[in-house]
Coordinates of C-alpha atoms and ligand atoms in Angstrom, one line a residue:
X878 CA 93.0 105.4 94.1
X879 CA 91.4 101.9 94.9
X880 CA 92.2 100.2 91.7
X881 CA 95.4 100.0 89.4
X882 CA 96.0 98.2 86.1
X883 CA 99.4 96.9 85.1
X884 CA 99.5 96.3 81.4
X885 CA 101.8 93.7 79.8
X886 CA 104.1 93.2 82.7
X887 CA 107.6 91.9 81.9
X888 CA 110.1 90.4 84.3
X889 CA 113.5 90.8 82.6
X890 CA 115.5 88.7 85.0
X891 CA 114.0 85.5 86.3
X892 CA 115.3 82.1 87.5
X893 CA 112.6 79.3 87.0
X894 CA 114.8 76.2 87.7
X895 CA 113.8 72.9 86.5
X896 CA 111.6 69.7 87.5
X897 CA 109.3 70.1 90.4
X898 CA 110.6 73.5 91.4
X899 CA 109.9 74.7 87.8
X900 CA 106.4 73.2 88.2
X901 CA 105.8 75.0 91.6
X902 CA 107.1 78.5 90.6
X903 CA 106.5 79.0 86.7
X904 CA 102.9 79.9 87.0
X905 CA 103.4 82.4 89.6
X906 CA 105.1 84.6 87.0
X907 CA 103.1 83.5 83.9
X908 CA 99.8 84.4 85.8
X909 CA 100.5 88.1 85.9
X910 CA 103.3 88.7 83.6
X911 CA 103.1 88.3 79.7
X912 CA 106.9 87.5 79.4
X913 CA 110.1 87.1 81.4
X914 CA 113.8 86.7 80.6
X915 CA 114.8 83.2 81.8
X916 CA 118.2 82.7 83.3
X917 CA 120.2 79.9 81.9
X918 CA 122.0 78.9 85.2
X919 CA 120.4 75.6 85.8
X920 CA 122.4 72.5 86.0
X921 CA 124.1 71.8 83.7
X922 CA 123.7 75.4 82.4
X923 CA 122.1 76.1 79.1
X924 CA 124.8 76.2 76.4
X925 CA 123.5 74.4 73.5
X926 CA 120.5 74.8 71.0
X927 CA 119.1 71.3 71.9
X928 CA 119.1 72.1 75.7
X929 CA 117.7 75.6 75.1
X930 CA 114.7 74.3 73.1
X931 CA 113.9 71.5 75.4
X932 CA 114.2 73.9 78.5
X933 CA 111.8 76.3 76.7
X934 CA 109.4 73.5 76.1
X935 CA 109.5 72.4 79.7
X936 CA 108.8 76.0 80.8
X937 CA 105.9 76.3 78.5
X938 CA 104.5 73.1 79.8
X939 CA 104.8 74.2 83.3
X940 CA 103.2 77.6 82.7
X941 CA 100.2 76.3 80.9
X942 CA 99.6 79.7 79.4
X943 CA 100.0 80.5 75.9
X944 CA 99.9 84.2 76.8
X945 CA 103.2 84.0 78.4
X946 CA 106.5 84.2 76.5
X947 CA 109.7 82.9 78.1
X948 CA 112.5 84.9 76.5
X949 CA 115.4 82.5 76.7
X950 CA 119.0 83.1 77.1
X951 CA 122.2 80.9 77.0
X952 CA 125.1 80.8 79.5
X953 CA 128.1 82.8 78.1
X954 CA 131.0 80.8 77.0
X955 CA 134.3 82.1 75.5
X956 CA 134.3 79.5 72.9
X957 CA 130.8 80.2 71.3
X958 CA 131.5 80.6 67.6
X959 CA 129.8 83.1 65.3
X960 CA 128.2 80.2 63.5
X961 CA 126.7 78.9 66.8
X962 CA 125.3 82.4 67.9
X963 CA 124.0 83.0 64.4
X964 CA 122.3 79.6 64.6
X965 CA 120.6 80.3 68.1
X966 CA 120.0 84.1 67.4
X967 CA 116.2 83.8 66.9
X968 CA 115.7 81.6 69.8
X969 CA 117.3 83.9 72.4
X970 CA 117.0 87.4 73.7
X971 CA 120.5 87.6 75.2
X972 CA 123.5 85.8 76.3
X973 CA 124.1 85.8 80.2
X974 CA 127.6 86.2 81.4
X975 CA 128.6 85.0 84.9
X976 CA 132.1 85.6 86.2
X977 CA 133.3 82.3 87.5
X978 CA 132.1 81.5 91.1
X979 CA 130.4 84.8 92.0
X980 CA 126.9 83.4 92.6
X981 CA 124.6 80.3 92.5
X982 CA 125.5 77.9 89.7
X983 CA 128.3 80.0 88.2
X984 CA 131.0 77.4 88.4
X985 CA 131.1 77.3 84.7
X986 CA 131.4 81.1 84.4
X987 CA 134.2 82.8 82.8
X988 CA 137.6 82.8 84.5
X989 CA 138.8 86.1 83.0
X990 CA 137.1 89.2 82.4
X991 CA 139.9 90.5 80.2
X992 CA 138.4 92.2 77.1
X993 CA 140.8 90.5 74.8
X994 CA 139.8 87.1 76.0
X995 CA 136.1 88.0 75.6
X996 CA 136.5 89.9 72.3
X997 CA 135.8 87.1 69.7
X998 CA 132.5 86.2 71.2
X999 CA 131.4 89.8 72.1
X1000 CA 132.3 91.0 68.5
X1001 CA 130.2 88.1 67.1
X1002 CA 127.3 89.1 69.4
X1003 CA 127.7 92.8 68.6
X1004 CA 127.5 91.9 64.8
X1005 CA 124.4 89.8 65.3
X1006 CA 122.7 92.2 67.5
X1007 CA 122.5 89.9 70.6
X1008 CA 122.5 91.7 73.9
X1009 CA 124.8 90.7 76.7
X1010 CA 123.4 90.5 80.3
X1011 CA 126.1 90.5 83.0
X1012 CA 126.3 89.5 86.6
X1013 CA 128.6 92.3 87.6
X1014 CA 130.5 91.3 90.6
X1015 CA 134.1 90.7 91.6
X1016 CA 135.5 88.4 94.2
X1017 CA 136.3 91.3 96.6
X1018 CA 134.7 92.4 99.9
X1019 CA 131.0 91.5 99.6
X1020 CA 129.6 95.1 99.8
X1021 CA 132.0 96.4 97.2
X1022 CA 132.0 93.6 94.6
X1023 CA 129.6 95.5 92.2
X1024 CA 131.5 98.8 92.8
X1025 CA 134.8 97.0 91.8
X1026 CA 133.2 95.6 88.8
X1027 CA 132.4 99.1 87.4
X1028 CA 135.7 99.5 85.4
X1029 CA 135.0 96.2 83.7
X1030 CA 131.6 97.4 82.6
X1031 CA 133.2 100.5 81.5
X1032 CA 135.8 98.7 79.3
X1033 CA 133.1 96.5 77.7
X1034 CA 131.0 99.5 77.0
X1035 CA 133.9 101.2 75.3
X1036 CA 135.3 98.2 73.5
X1037 CA 131.9 97.2 72.2
X1038 CA 130.0 100.3 71.5
X1039 CA 127.4 98.5 69.4
X1040 CA 126.7 95.7 71.9
X1041 CA 123.8 96.4 74.3
X1042 CA 125.2 95.5 77.8
X1043 CA 122.6 95.0 80.6
X1044 CA 124.0 95.6 84.1
X1045 CA 121.9 93.0 86.0
X1046 CA 120.2 93.7 89.3
X1047 CA 122.2 96.8 90.1
X1048 CA 122.6 97.3 93.9
X1049 CA 125.0 100.2 94.4
X1050 CA 124.7 103.9 94.0
X1051 CA 127.9 104.0 92.1
X1052 CA 126.4 101.9 89.3
X1053 CA 124.1 104.8 88.3
X1054 CA 126.5 107.3 86.9
X1055 CA 128.2 104.7 84.9
X1056 CA 124.8 103.6 83.5
X1057 CA 124.2 107.3 82.5
X1058 CA 127.6 107.7 81.0
X1059 CA 127.5 105.1 78.1
X1060 CA 124.6 104.9 75.5
X1061 CA 125.0 101.0 75.2
X1062 CA 124.6 100.4 79.1
X1063 CA 121.2 99.4 80.6
X1064 CA 120.1 98.0 83.8
X1065 CA 117.7 95.8 85.7
X1066 CA 116.5 96.5 89.2
X1067 CA 114.9 94.0 91.6
X1068 CA 112.1 94.7 94.2
X1069 CA 114.4 93.5 97.0
X1070 CA 117.1 96.1 96.1
X1071 CA 114.5 98.7 96.3
X1072 CA 113.2 97.8 99.7
X1073 CA 115.8 96.1 101.7
X1074 CA 119.1 96.9 103.3
X1075 CA 121.9 94.8 104.9
X1076 CA 120.1 95.6 108.2
X1077 CA 117.1 93.5 107.1
X1078 CA 119.5 90.5 106.4
X1079 CA 121.6 90.7 109.4
X1080 CA 120.9 93.8 111.6
X1081 CA 118.9 91.6 114.0
X1082 CA 118.2 87.8 113.8
X1083 CA 119.6 86.4 110.7
X1084 CA 117.1 86.2 107.7
X1085 CA 118.6 83.7 105.3
X1086 CA 115.6 84.1 103.0
X1087 CA 116.7 87.6 101.9
X1088 CA 120.5 86.7 101.3
X1089 CA 121.2 87.0 97.8
X1090 CA 123.9 88.2 95.4
X1091 CA 124.5 90.9 95.1
X1092 CA 123.9 91.5 98.6
X1093 CA 121.4 94.2 99.6
X1094 CA 123.4 97.3 100.5
X1095 CA 123.2 100.5 102.5
X1096 CA 120.2 102.8 102.9
X1097 CA 121.8 105.4 100.4
X1098 CA 122.1 102.7 97.7
X1099 CA 118.5 101.7 98.1
X1100 CA 117.4 105.4 98.0
X1101 CA 119.4 106.0 94.7
X1102 CA 118.1 102.8 93.1
X1103 CA 114.4 103.7 94.2
X1104 CA 114.7 107.2 92.6
X1105 CA 115.8 105.7 89.3
X1106 CA 112.9 103.2 89.4
X1107 CA 110.2 105.5 90.6
X1108 CA 111.1 107.9 87.8
X1109 CA 111.2 104.9 85.4
X1110 CA 114.4 106.0 84.0
X1111 CA 114.4 104.9 80.4
X1112 CA 117.6 102.8 80.7
X1113 CA 116.2 100.9 83.5
X1114 CA 113.8 97.9 83.6
X1115 CA 112.3 95.7 86.1
X1116 CA 113.9 92.3 86.6
X1117 CA 113.0 90.4 89.8
X1118 CA 116.0 88.0 90.0
X1119 CA 113.4 85.8 91.7
X1120 CA 115.6 82.9 92.6
X1121 CA 113.9 80.1 94.5
X1122 CA 115.8 77.7 96.6
X1123 CA 114.6 74.7 98.5
X1124 CA 113.6 76.0 102.1
X1125 CA 116.1 73.6 103.8
X1126 CA 119.0 74.9 101.5
X1127 CA 118.3 78.4 102.8
X1128 CA 117.8 77.6 106.5
X1129 CA 121.1 75.9 107.0
X1130 CA 124.9 76.1 107.1
X1131 CA 126.3 77.3 103.8
X1132 CA 122.8 78.7 102.9
X1133 CA 122.1 79.3 99.1
X1134 CA 121.9 82.9 97.7
X1135 CA 118.7 83.9 96.0
X1136 CA 115.5 85.5 97.0
X1137 CA 112.2 84.1 95.9
X1138 CA 109.9 87.0 95.0
X1139 CA 107.7 86.0 92.1
X1140 CA 104.3 85.6 93.8
X1141 CA 104.3 89.1 95.3
X1142 CA 106.0 91.3 92.8
X1143 CA 103.0 93.1 91.3
X1144 CA 101.4 93.8 94.7
X1145 CA 104.6 95.0 96.2
X1146 CA 105.5 97.3 93.2
X1147 CA 102.0 98.7 93.2
X1148 CA 102.3 99.5 96.9
X1149 CA 105.8 101.1 96.5
X1150 CA 104.9 103.3 93.7
X1151 CA 101.7 104.4 95.3
X1152 CA 103.4 105.1 98.5
X1153 CA 105.7 107.5 96.5
X1154 CA 103.0 109.1 94.5
X1155 CA 104.5 107.5 91.3
X1156 CA 101.9 105.0 90.1
X1157 CA 101.9 106.8 86.7
X1158 CA 105.4 105.6 86.1
X1159 CA 105.0 102.0 87.1
X1160 CA 103.8 100.7 83.6
X1161 CA 107.1 102.2 82.1
X1162 CA 109.1 100.6 84.7
X1163 CA 107.6 97.2 84.5
X1164 CA 106.9 97.0 80.7
X1165 CA 107.4 99.9 78.4
X1166 CA 111.1 100.4 79.0
X1167 CA 112.0 96.7 78.5
X1168 CA 109.9 96.7 75.3
X1169 CA 112.0 99.6 74.0
X1170 CA 115.4 98.3 75.2
X1171 CA 114.9 94.8 73.9
X1172 CA 112.6 95.8 70.9
X1173 CA 109.7 93.4 72.3
X1174 CA 106.0 93.2 71.2
X1175 CA 104.7 91.5 74.3
X1176 CA 101.4 89.5 74.2
X1177 CA 98.6 91.2 75.8
X1178 CA 97.7 90.7 79.6
X1179 CA 96.3 93.1 82.0
X1180 CA 96.4 92.7 85.7
X1181 CA 93.8 94.5 87.8
X1182 CA 95.0 95.3 91.3
X1183 CA 92.8 96.4 94.2
X1184 CA 93.5 98.1 97.5
X1185 CA 92.7 95.2 99.7
X1186 CA 95.1 93.4 102.1
X1187 CA 97.0 90.4 101.0
X1188 CA 98.7 88.2 103.5
X1189 CA 101.8 86.7 101.9
X1190 CA 101.8 83.0 102.4
X1191 CA 104.6 81.6 104.8
X1192 CA 105.7 79.2 102.2
X1193 CA 104.6 77.4 98.9
X1194 CA 105.0 73.9 98.1
X1195 CA 104.6 71.2 95.5
X1196 CA 105.7 67.5 96.1
X1197 CA 109.0 67.8 97.9
X1198 CA 109.7 71.3 97.0
X1199 CA 109.2 74.0 99.6
X1200 CA 110.0 77.7 99.1
X1201 CA 109.6 80.8 101.4
X1202 CA 108.7 83.9 99.6
X1203 CA 110.0 87.4 100.2
X1204 CA 107.9 89.1 102.9
X1205 CA 106.5 85.8 104.1
X1206 CA 103.6 86.4 106.6
X1207 CA 103.5 90.1 106.1
X1208 CA 100.3 92.0 104.9
X1209 CA 100.5 93.9 101.7
X1210 CA 98.1 96.7 100.9
X1211 CA 97.5 95.5 97.3
X1212 CA 96.0 92.3 96.0
X1213 CA 95.4 90.9 92.6
X1214 CA 91.8 91.1 91.6
X1215 CA 91.8 89.8 88.1
X1216 CA 93.8 88.9 85.1
X1217 CA 92.5 89.8 81.7
X1218 CA 94.0 87.9 78.8
X1219 CA 93.7 89.9 75.5
X1220 CA 94.3 88.8 71.9
X1221 CA 97.9 89.2 70.6
X1222 CA 98.5 92.8 69.9
Ligands
LIG1508 C1 120.7 83.6 91.8 C2 120.3 82.2 91.7 O1 120.0 81.7 92.8 O2 120.3 81.5 90.7 N1 121.0 83.9 93.1 C3 121.1 85.2 93.7 O3 121.4 85.4 94.7 N2 120.6 86.3 92.9 C4 121.7 83.9 90.8 C5 122.1 85.3 90.6 O4 121.2 85.9 89.9 O5 123.0 85.8 91.0
LIG1509 ZN1 119.7 86.2 88.9

């Protein structure tokens, strides 16, 4: 097959940042995707309606594309009242919970994952039908942090059976059986967790550009996640976790966690699904599953990909911002040929 069409692509986990970085990266998603779930971990994090609406406006201005919908989130706080959540309900798609200190900009995350501490907020969300997105990692040994968090996911799933809980960027094979065990658990998967292992980060020369949280893991983890994605498991959606950081904050001592992947996602996913003979499932993985899970009606947008080499740029820049994309300098076998904007469906 020489041509493939991706219809209404959705990126259900995306960091767009702010200011010049936002201006640099926003259109890389809005070009090919018709919607994305925007993470609230800018500084300061999004915790008020005023900040939420003004961030959404900045995103829309940076995208310059009225066929792109930023699905907004707020940063979980234990003291969100029912009234506050009710007031912002129509402006958000979910609330994102970060445990304290587990990843970039999570210093204001929750300090206790005790169900009773979280109960008032989660019960309000449950009543209002607001999904909960979770960065599921403990502070344990770096390769085991997600696995160690699974009992917490389980107790959330049991205690709040009506709450939709999204296990963000799953990275360990152990997460899959839990996902399948509870009706109210769902998951996002990134491109990097489908394609990389720790060997790529640290097996040879150190590659800081593919250092992220949760860290990419063992070949058996990657294979298990790949199987789930290639079969477009209905509880799983695509979420890139594209998380741009200034080049000099990656290539340094105390380098930042986060992989910038937005400009290459559609090409890489097409290549990966084609290589595995599963192109027929790609539209479900990248759009239909998320539409069902989040009950979305995305705006129309078709991306036509053709089998033609695409050399990934070594970096992208705007004013003082410089970012290095995943697979920089490598040749991908699919390119974006054209993008067809449709009328709202
Ligand atoms: C993300 C970031 O940079 O904001 N970093 C990352 O390594 N994935 C935060 C996150 O999603 O953990
Ligand atoms: Zn993220």
